Coordinates of C-alpha atoms in Angstrom, one line a residue:
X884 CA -72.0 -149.7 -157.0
X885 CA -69.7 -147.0 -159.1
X886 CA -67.0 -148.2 -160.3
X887 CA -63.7 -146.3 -161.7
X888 CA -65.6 -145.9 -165.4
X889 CA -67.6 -142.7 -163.6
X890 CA -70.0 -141.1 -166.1
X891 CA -67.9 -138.0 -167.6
X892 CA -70.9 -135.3 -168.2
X893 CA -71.7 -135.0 -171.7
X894 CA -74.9 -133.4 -174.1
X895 CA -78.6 -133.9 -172.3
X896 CA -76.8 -134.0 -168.6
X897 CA -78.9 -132.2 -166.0
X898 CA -78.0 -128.5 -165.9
X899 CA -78.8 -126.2 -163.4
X900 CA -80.9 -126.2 -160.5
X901 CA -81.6 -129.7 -162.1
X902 CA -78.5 -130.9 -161.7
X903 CA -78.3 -130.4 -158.3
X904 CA -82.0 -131.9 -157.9
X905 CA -80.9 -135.1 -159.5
X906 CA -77.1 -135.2 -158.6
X907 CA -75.6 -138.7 -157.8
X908 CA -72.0 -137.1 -157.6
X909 CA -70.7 -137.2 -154.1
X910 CA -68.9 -133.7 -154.2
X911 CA -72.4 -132.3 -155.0
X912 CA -74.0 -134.2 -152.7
X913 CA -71.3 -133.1 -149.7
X914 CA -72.1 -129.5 -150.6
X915 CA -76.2 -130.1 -150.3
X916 CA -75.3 -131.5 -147.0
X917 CA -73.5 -128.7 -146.1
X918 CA -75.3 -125.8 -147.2
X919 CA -78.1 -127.6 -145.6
X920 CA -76.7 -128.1 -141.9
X921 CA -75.3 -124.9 -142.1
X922 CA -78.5 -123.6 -142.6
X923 CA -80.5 -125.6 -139.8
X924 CA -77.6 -124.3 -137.9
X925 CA -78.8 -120.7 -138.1
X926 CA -82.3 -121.8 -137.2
X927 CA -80.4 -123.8 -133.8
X928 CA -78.8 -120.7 -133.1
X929 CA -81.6 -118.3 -133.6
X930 CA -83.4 -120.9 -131.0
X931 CA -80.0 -120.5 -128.6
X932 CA -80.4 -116.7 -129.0
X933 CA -84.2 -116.7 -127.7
X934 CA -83.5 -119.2 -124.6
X935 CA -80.4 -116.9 -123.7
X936 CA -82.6 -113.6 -124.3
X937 CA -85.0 -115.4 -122.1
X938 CA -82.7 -116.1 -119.2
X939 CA -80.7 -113.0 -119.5
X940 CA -82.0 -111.4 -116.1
X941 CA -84.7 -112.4 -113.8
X942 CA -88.5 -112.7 -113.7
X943 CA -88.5 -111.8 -118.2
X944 CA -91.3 -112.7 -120.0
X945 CA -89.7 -112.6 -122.8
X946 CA -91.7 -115.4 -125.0
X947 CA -94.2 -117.7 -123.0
X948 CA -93.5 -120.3 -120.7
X949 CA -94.9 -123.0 -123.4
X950 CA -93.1 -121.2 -126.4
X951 CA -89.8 -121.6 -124.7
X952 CA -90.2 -125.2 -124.3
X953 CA -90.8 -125.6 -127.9
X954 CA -87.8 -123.6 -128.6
X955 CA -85.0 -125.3 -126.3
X956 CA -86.8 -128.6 -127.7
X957 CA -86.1 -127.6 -131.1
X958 CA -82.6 -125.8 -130.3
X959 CA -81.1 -129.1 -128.8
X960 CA -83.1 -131.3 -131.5
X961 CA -81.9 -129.2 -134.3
X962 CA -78.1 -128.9 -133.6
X963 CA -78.0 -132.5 -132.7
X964 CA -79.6 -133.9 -135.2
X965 CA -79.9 -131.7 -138.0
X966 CA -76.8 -129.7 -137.7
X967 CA -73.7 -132.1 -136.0
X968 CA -74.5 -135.5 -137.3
X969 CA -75.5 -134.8 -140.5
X970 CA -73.0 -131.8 -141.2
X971 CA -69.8 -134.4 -140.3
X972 CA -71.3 -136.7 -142.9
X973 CA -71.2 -134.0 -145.7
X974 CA -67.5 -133.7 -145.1
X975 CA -67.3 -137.2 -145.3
X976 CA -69.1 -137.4 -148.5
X977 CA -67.5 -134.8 -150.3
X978 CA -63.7 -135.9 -148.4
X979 CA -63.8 -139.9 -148.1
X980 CA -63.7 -140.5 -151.9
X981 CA -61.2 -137.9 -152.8
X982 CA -58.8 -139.3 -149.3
X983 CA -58.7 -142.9 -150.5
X984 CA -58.5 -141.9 -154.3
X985 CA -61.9 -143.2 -155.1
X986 CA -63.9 -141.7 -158.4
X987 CA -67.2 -141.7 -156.2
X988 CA -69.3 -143.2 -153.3
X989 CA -69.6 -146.8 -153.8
X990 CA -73.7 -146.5 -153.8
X991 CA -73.8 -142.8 -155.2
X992 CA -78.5 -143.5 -155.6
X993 CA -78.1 -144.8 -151.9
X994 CA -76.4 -141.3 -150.9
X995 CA -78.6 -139.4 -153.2
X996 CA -81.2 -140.9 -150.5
X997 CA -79.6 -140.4 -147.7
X998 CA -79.7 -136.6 -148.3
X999 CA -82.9 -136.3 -149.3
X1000 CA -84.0 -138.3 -146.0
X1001 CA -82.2 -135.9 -144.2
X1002 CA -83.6 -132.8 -145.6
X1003 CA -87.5 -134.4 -145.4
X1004 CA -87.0 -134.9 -141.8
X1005 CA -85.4 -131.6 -141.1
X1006 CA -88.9 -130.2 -142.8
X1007 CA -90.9 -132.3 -141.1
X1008 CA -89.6 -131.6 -137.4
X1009 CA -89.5 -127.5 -138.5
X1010 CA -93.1 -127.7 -140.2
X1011 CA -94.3 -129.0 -136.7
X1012 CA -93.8 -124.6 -135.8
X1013 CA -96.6 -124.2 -137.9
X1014 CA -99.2 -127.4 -137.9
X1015 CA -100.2 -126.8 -133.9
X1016 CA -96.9 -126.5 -131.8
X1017 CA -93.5 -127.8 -131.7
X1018 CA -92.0 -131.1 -129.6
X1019 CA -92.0 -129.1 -126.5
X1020 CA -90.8 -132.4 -124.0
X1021 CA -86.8 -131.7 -124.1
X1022 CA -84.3 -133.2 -126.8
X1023 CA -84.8 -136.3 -125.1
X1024 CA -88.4 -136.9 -124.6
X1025 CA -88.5 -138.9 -121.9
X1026 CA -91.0 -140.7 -120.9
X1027 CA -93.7 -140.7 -119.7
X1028 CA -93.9 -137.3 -120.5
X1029 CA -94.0 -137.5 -124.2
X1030 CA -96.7 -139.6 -123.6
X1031 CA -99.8 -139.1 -125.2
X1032 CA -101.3 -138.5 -121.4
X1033 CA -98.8 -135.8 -120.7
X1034 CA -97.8 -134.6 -124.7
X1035 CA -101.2 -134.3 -126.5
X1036 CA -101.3 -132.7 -130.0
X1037 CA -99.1 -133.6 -132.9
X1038 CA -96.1 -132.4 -131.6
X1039 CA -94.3 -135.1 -130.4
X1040 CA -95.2 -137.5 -133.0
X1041 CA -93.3 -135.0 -135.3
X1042 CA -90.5 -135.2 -133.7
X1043 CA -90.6 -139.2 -134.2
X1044 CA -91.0 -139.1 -137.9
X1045 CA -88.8 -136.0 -138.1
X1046 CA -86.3 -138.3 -135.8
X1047 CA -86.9 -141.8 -138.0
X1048 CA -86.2 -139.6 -141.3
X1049 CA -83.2 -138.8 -140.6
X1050 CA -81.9 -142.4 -138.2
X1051 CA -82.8 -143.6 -141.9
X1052 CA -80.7 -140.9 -143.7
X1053 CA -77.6 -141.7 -141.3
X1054 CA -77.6 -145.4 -141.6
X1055 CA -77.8 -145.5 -145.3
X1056 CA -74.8 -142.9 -145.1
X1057 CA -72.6 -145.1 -143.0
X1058 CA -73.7 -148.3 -145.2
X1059 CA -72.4 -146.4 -147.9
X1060 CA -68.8 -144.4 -146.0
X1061 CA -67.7 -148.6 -144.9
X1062 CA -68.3 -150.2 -148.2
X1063 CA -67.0 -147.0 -150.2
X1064 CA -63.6 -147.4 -148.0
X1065 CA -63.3 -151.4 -147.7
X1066 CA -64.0 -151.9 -151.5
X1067 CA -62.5 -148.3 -153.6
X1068 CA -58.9 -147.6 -152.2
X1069 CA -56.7 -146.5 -154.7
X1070 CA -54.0 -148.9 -155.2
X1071 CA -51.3 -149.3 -152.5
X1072 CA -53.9 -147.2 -149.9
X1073 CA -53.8 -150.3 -147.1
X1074 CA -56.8 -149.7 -144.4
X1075 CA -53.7 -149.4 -141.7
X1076 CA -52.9 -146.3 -143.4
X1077 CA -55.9 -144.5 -144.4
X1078 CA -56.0 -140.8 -143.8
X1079 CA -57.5 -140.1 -140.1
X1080 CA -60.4 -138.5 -141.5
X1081 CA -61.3 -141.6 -143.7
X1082 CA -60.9 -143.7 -141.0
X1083 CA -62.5 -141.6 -138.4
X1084 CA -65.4 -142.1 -140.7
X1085 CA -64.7 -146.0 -140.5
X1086 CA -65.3 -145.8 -136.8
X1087 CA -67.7 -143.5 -136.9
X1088 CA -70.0 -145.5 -139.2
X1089 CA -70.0 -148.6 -137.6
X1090 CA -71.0 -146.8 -134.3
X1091 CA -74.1 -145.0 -136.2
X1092 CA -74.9 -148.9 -137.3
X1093 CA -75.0 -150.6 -133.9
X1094 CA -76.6 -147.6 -132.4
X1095 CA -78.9 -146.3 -134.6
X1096 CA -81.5 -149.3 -134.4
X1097 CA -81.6 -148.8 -130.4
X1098 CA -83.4 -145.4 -131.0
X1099 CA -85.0 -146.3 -133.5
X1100 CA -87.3 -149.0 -131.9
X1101 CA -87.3 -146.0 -128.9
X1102 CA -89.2 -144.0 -131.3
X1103 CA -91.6 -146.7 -132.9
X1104 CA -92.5 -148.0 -128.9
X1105 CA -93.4 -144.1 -128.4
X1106 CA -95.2 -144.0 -131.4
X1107 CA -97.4 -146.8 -130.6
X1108 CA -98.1 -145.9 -127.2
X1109 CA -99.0 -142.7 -128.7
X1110 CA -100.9 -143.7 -131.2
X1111 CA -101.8 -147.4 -130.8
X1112 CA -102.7 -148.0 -127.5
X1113 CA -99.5 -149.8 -126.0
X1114 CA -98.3 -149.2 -123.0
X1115 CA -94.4 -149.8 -123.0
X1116 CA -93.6 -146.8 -121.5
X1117 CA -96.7 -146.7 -119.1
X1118 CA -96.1 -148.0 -115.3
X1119 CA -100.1 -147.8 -114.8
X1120 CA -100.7 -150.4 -118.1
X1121 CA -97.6 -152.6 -116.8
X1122 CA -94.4 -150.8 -118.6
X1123 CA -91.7 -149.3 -117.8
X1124 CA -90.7 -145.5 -118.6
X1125 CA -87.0 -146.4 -118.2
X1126 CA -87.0 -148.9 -121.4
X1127 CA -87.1 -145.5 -123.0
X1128 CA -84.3 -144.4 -120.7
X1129 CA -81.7 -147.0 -121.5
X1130 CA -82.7 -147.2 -125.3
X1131 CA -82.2 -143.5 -125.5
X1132 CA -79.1 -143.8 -124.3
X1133 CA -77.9 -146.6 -125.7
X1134 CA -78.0 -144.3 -128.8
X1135 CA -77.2 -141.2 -127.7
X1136 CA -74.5 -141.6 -125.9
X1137 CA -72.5 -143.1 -128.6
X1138 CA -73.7 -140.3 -130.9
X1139 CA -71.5 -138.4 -128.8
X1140 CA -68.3 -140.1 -130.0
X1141 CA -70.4 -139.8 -133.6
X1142 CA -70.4 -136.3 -133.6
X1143 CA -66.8 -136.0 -132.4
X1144 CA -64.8 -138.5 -133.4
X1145 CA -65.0 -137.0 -137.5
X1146 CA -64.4 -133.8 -136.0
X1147 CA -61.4 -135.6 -134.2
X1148 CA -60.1 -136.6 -138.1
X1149 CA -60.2 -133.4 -139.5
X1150 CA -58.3 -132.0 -136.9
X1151 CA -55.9 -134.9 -137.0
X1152 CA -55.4 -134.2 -140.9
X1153 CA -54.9 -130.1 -140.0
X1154 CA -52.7 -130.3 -137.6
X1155 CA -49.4 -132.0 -139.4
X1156 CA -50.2 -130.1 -142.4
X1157 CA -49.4 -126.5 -140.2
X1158 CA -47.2 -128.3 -138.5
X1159 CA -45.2 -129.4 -141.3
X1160 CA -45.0 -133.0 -139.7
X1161 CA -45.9 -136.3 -140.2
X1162 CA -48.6 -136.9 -137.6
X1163 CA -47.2 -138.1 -134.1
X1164 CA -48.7 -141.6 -133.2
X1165 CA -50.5 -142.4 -136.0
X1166 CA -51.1 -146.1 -134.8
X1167 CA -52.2 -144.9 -131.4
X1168 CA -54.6 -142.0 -133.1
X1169 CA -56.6 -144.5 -134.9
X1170 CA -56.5 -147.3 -132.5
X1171 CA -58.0 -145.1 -129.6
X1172 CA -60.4 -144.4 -132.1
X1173 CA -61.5 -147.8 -132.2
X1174 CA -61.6 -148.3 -128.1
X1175 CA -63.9 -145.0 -127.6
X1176 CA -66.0 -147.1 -129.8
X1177 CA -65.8 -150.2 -128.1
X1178 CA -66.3 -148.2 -124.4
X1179 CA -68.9 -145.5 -125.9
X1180 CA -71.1 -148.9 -126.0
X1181 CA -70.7 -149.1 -122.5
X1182 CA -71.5 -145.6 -120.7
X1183 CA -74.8 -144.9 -121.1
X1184 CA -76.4 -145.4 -118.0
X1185 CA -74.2 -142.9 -116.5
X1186 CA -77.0 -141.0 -117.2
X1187 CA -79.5 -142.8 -115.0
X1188 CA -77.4 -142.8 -112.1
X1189 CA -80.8 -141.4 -110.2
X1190 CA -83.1 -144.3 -111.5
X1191 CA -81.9 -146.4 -108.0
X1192 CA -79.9 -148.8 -110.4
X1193 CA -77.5 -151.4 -107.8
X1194 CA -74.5 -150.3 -106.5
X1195 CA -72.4 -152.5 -108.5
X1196 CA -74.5 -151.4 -111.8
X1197 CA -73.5 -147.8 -111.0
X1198 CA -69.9 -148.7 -109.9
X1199 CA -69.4 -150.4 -113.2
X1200 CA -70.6 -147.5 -115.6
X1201 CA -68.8 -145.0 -113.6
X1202 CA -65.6 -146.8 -114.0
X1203 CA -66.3 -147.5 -117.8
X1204 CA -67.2 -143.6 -117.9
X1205 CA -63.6 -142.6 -116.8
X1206 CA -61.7 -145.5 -118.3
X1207 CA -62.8 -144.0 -122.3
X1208 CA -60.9 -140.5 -121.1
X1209 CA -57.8 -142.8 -121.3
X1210 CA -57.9 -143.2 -125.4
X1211 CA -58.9 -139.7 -125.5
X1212 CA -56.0 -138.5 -123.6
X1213 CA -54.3 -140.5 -126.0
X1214 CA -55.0 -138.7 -128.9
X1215 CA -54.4 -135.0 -127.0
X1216 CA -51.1 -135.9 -126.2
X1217 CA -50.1 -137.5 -129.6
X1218 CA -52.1 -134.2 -131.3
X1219 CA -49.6 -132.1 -129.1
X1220 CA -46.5 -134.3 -130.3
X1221 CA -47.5 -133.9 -133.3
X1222 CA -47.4 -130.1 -132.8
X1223 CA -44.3 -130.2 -130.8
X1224 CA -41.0 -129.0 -132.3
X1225 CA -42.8 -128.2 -135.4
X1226 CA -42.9 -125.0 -137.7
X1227 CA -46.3 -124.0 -136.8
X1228 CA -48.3 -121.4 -139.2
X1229 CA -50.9 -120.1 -136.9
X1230 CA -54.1 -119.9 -140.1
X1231 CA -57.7 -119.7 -139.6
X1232 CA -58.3 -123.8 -139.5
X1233 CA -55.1 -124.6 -137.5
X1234 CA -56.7 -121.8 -134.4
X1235 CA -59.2 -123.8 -134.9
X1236 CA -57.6 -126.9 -134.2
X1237 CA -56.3 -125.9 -130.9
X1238 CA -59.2 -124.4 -129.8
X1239 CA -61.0 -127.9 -130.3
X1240 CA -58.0 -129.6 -128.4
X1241 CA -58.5 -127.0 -125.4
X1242 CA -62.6 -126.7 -125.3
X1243 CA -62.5 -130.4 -125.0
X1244 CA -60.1 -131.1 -122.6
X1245 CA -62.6 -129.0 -120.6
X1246 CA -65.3 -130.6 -121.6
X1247 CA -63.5 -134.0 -120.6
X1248 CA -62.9 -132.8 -117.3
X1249 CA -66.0 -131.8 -116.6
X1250 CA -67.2 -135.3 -118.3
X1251 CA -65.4 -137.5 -115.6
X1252 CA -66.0 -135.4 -112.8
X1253 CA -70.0 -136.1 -113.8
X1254 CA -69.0 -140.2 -113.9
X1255 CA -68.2 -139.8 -110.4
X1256 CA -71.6 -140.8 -108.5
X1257 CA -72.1 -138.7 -105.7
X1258 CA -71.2 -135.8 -107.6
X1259 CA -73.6 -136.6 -110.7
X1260 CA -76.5 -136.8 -108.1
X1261 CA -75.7 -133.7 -106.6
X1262 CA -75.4 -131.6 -110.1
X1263 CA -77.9 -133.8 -111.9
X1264 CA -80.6 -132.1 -114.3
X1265 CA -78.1 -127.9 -113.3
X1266 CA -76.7 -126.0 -115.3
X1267 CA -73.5 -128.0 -114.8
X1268 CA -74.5 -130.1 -117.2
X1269 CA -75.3 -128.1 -119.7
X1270 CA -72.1 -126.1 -119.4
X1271 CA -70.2 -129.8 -120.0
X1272 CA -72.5 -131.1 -122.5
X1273 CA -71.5 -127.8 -125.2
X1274 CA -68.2 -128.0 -123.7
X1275 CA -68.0 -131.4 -125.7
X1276 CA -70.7 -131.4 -128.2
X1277 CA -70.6 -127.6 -129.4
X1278 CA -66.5 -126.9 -128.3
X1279 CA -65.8 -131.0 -129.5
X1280 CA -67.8 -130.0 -132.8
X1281 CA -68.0 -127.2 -134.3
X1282 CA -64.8 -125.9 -133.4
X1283 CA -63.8 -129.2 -135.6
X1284 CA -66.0 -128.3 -138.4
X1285 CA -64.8 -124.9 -138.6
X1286 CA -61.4 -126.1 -138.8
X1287 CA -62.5 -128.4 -141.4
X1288 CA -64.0 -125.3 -143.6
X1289 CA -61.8 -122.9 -143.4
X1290 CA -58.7 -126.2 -143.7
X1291 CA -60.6 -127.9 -147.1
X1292 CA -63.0 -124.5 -148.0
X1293 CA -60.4 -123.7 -150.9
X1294 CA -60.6 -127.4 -152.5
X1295 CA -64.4 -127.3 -152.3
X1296 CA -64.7 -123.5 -153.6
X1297 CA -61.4 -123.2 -155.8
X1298 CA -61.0 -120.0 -153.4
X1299 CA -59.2 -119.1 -150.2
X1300 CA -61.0 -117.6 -147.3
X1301 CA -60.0 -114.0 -145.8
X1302 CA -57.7 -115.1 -143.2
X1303 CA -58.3 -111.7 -141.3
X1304 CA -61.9 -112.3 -141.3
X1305 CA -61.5 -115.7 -140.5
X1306 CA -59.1 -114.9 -137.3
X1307 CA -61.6 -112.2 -136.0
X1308 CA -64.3 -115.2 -136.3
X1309 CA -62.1 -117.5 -134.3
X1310 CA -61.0 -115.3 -131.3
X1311 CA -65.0 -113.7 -131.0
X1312 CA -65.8 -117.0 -131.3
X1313 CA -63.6 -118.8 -128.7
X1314 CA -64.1 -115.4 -126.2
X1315 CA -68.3 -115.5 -126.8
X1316 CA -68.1 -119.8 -126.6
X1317 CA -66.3 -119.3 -123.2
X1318 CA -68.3 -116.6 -121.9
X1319 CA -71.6 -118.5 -122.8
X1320 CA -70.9 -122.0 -121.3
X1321 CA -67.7 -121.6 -118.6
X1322 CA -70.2 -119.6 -116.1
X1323 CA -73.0 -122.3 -116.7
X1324 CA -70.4 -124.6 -114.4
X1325 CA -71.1 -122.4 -111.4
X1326 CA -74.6 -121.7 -111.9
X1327 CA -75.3 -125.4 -111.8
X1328 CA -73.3 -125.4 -108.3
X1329 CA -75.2 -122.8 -107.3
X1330 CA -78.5 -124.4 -107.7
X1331 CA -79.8 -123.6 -111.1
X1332 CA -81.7 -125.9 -112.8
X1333 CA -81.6 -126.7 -116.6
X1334 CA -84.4 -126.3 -118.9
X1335 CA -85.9 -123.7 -116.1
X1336 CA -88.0 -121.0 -117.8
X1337 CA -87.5 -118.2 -115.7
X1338 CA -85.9 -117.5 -112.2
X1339 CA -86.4 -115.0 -109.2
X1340 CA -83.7 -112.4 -108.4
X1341 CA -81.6 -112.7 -105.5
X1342 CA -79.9 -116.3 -106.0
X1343 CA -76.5 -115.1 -107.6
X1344 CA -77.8 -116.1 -111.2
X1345 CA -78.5 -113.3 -112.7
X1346 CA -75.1 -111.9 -113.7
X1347 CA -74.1 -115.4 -114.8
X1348 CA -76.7 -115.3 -116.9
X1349 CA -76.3 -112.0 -118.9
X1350 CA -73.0 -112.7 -118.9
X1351 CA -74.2 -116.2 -120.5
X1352 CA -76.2 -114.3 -123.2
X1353 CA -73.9 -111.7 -123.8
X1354 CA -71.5 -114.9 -124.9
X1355 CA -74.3 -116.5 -127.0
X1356 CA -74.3 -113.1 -128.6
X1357 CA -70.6 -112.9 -129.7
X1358 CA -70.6 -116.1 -131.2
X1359 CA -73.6 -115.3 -133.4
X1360 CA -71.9 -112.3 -134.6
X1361 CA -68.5 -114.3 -135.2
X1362 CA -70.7 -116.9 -137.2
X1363 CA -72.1 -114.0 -138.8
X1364 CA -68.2 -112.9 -139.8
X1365 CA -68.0 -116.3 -140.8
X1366 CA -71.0 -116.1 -143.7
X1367 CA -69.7 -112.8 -144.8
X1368 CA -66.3 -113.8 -145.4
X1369 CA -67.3 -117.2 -147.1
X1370 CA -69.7 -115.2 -149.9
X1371 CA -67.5 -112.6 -150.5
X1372 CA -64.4 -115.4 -150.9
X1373 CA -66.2 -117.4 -153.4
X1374 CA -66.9 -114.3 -155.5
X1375 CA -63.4 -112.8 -155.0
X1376 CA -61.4 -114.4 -152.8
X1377 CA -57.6 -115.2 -153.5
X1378 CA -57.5 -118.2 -156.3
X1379 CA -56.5 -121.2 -154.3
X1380 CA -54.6 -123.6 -156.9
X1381 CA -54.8 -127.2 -156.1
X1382 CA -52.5 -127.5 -152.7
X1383 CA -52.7 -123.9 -151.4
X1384 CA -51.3 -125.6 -147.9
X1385 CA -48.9 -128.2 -149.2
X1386 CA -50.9 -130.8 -148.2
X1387 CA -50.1 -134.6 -147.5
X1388 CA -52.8 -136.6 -149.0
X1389 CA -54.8 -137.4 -152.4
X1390 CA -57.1 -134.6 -152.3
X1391 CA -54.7 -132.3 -153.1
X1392 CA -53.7 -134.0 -155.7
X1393 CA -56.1 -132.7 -158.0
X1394 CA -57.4 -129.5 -159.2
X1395 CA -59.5 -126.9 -156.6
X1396 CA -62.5 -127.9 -157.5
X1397 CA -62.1 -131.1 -158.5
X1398 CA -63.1 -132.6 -161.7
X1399 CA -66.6 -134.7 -161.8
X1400 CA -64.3 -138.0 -162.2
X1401 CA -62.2 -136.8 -159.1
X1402 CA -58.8 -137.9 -160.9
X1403 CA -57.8 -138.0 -163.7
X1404 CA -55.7 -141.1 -163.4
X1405 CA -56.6 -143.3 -160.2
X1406 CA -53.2 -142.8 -158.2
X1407 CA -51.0 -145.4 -156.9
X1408 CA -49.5 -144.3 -152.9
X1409 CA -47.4 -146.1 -150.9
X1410 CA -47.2 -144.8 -146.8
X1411 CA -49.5 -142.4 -144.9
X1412 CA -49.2 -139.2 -146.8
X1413 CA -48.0 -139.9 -150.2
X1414 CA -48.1 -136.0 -152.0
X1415 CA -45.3 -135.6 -149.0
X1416 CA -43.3 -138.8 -149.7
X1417 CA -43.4 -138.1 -153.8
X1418 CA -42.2 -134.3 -152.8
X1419 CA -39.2 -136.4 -150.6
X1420 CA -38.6 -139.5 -152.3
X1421 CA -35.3 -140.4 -150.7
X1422 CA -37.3 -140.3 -147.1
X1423 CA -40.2 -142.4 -148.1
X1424 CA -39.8 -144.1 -144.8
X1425 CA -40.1 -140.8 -142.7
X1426 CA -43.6 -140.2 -144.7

């Protein structure tokens, strides 16, 4: 475990591309991480491009039929696991430390790891392109039709290992955020009153380790079967293809909250500092937190309403379904209080903010309009869902995460981004996100399926569709803004000093980059955002 006497670097230390091949520091780490999503990001949306090119008008043959399934496999695979999930825990391992005034992770070898995982099974699901075809059976791979019977080839069992790297790589990680924040606060730092970020990470990491190993046996089953000769997913050989179903989504619908709830804290942290207020509810922020963790665990066969489950089985997850938009309406409103009244400076990360407040409210809209039953059977497997499902995963995410580069960019860089470049990339990117998903609502009403290769003419989809890819479009050039203005600010961007926002908490406390040791002296806090209280000391109680 580290411990405060952090190894300063000194003669014969790693330089170099060395030193970032061997690096144990977290800060380093955090930037791997996010160089790395970022750039399994492109590949996602290089995937999203060809799927929207595909579908753009009716009857293309654009790419082949057996092509395109590989590529919406890979798309949803990618961003999911490769981009969202792993890309939250880079903020976390370059933040989390620096938040609660910690010199390190506690287990900086273990995160080493947990990177490393994470890039091996990003090569090993993208290597699958070239070794006889990619997974080609959907991002969930139900069975039986990842089956060997129905999946033959190598494809699939890529996707396992691929999927088994990195479930490795993200419970190591969330091993590591717990016993980093339990055991190396800085003193005074009580876990009541951690930064939101930090303890979104809390929340987030115990979901990752009561989830993970439900997927995780999903995968080994399939593997067997595929491989071995068992038949726990085969009806034929005396299993069942919905102990995949429920074990899927056991996991994944949890991951949901994983991939949103850190995007949740960085917003939570942007939002008082451009508000210049304390945040609004803090209590009732990071106890909602807690109960979308508690009711995440108990949703996920709201996706097999169709399976012919009882009535009181589907009653009881559509209730649980709409009860978990109660703690998130608690934040939204407590995220507008916090907003309320207060002298708002409208940069880059805080347009970002809002944007995620009012892409998800959509999404959540659409979220419990799909827990009602009759209407889930009617839009099941449309584009409806696809429309909600980036609504809160893409809208919920990476509107977060953009927040969160443009918000702590500067501390990680030492440099300020353009914030005319970065304002362009919002409002292209909030017009292109809207035009891409919004019209995938009515298409879904209208009859469209998802995951359909092509389409004939006359059915009212077509200008939905370009429409659709003309959106997918936009945002790829406003995440090409986004690249453009992040090189050129690191070479000669405005020099950001160590609080270019006036920021409340510890990692603004020291220098832009930090130091390898983080701090120079391990500081002492007392309240929720302690730079504000030391800047006010006769209102400690306000701060």
């Amino acid at each position: 475990m580290a411990t405060a006497s952090h190894t300063l670097p000194g003669a014969g230390a790693p330089t170099g591309l060395l030193s970032w091949l061997t690096t144990v520091d977290h800060k380093k780490i955090g930037i791997l991480y996010l160089y790395t999503t970022f750039f399994f990001f492109i590949i996602g949306g290089l995937e999203a491009l060809t799927v929207r090119t595909q579908l753009a008008w009716s009857n293309l043959k654009f790419i082949s039929a057996d092509l395109y399934n590989q590529v919406f496999t890979m798309h949803g695979t990618t961003m999911i696991f490769l981009v969202v999930v792993p890309i939250l825990a880079g903020f976390g391992n370059y933040f989390v430390p620096l938040l609660i005034g910690a010199r390190d992770m506690a287990f900086p070898k273990l995160n080493m790891l947990s990177y490393w995982l994470l890039l091996a099974g990003g090569i090993v699901l993208n290597a699958s392109f070239l070794l006889g075809g990619a997974p080609n059976a959907g991002w969930t791979s139900y069975a039986p039709l990842s089956t060997a019977v129905y999946s033959q080839g190598t494809s699939i069992d890529f996707w396992i290992i691929g999927l088994l790297l990195g479930g490795t790589s993200s419970t190591l990680g969330a091993i590591n955020f717990l016993v980093t924040t339990i055991t190396m606060r800085c003193p005074g730092m009580k876990m009541t009153e951690l930064p939101m970020f930090a303890w979104s990470m809390v929340v987030t990491s115990v979901m990752v380790l009561f989830s993970t190993p439900m997927i995780t046996v999903a995968l080994l089953l399939l593997f067997l079967d595929r491989n071995f000769g068992t038949v726990y997913f085969s009806v034929p050989g005396g299993g069942d293809p919905l102990i995949w179903q429920n074990l899927f989504w056991f996991y994944s619908h949890p991951a949901v909250y994983i991939m949103v709830l850190p995007a949740m804290g960085i917003i939570s942290e942007v939002l008082p500092v451009f508000s210049r207020k304390p945040l609004f509810g803090y209590q009732f922020i990071a106890w909602s937190s807690v109960f979308i963790m508690i009711l995440g665990f108990s949703v996920w066969a709201h996706h097999m309403f169709q399976v012919g489950s009882p009535l009181q089985v589907d009653t009881f997850f559509a209730t649980a379904s709409m009860i978990i938009a109660v703690p998130t309406g608690i934040k939204i409103f407590n995220w507008i209080g916090t907003m309320w009244g207060g002298a708002l400076k409208l940069t880059t990360a805080m347009l970002f903010a809002i944007g995620f407040i009012a892409m998800f409210v959509i999404g959540g809209i659409t979220g419990v309009s799909l827990a009602i039953v009759p209407i889930n059977w009617q839009v099941h497997d449309t584009y409806y869902v696809v429309g909600h499902l980036h609504y809160v995963l893409f809208g919920g995410s990476m509107f977060g995460i953009f927040s969160g580069l443009y918000y702590w960019g500067p501390k990680i860089t030492g440099r300020k981004l353009n914030e005319t470049l970065g304002k362009w990339h919002f409002w292209l990117h909030t017009l292109g996100f809207n035009l891409t998903f919004f019209g995938m609502h009515i298409l879904g009403l209208l009859g469209m399926p998802r995951r359909i290769y092509t389409y004939a003419s006359g059915q009212g989809w077509d200008v939905l569709n370009l429409i659709s890819t003309i959106g997918a479009f936009t945002i790829a050039f406003s995440v090409l803004l986004f690249i453009v203005n992040w090189f050129v600010s690191l070479r000669s961007g405005e020099v950001a000093g160590d609080d270019p926002w006036g920021g409340a908490t510890l990692e603004w406390a020291t220098s832009s980059p930090p130091p390898v040791h983080n701090f120079d002296k391990v500081p002492t806090v007392k309240g929720l955002n302690p730079l504000w209280a030391d800047a006010h000391p006769g209102e400690q109680s306000h701060y």
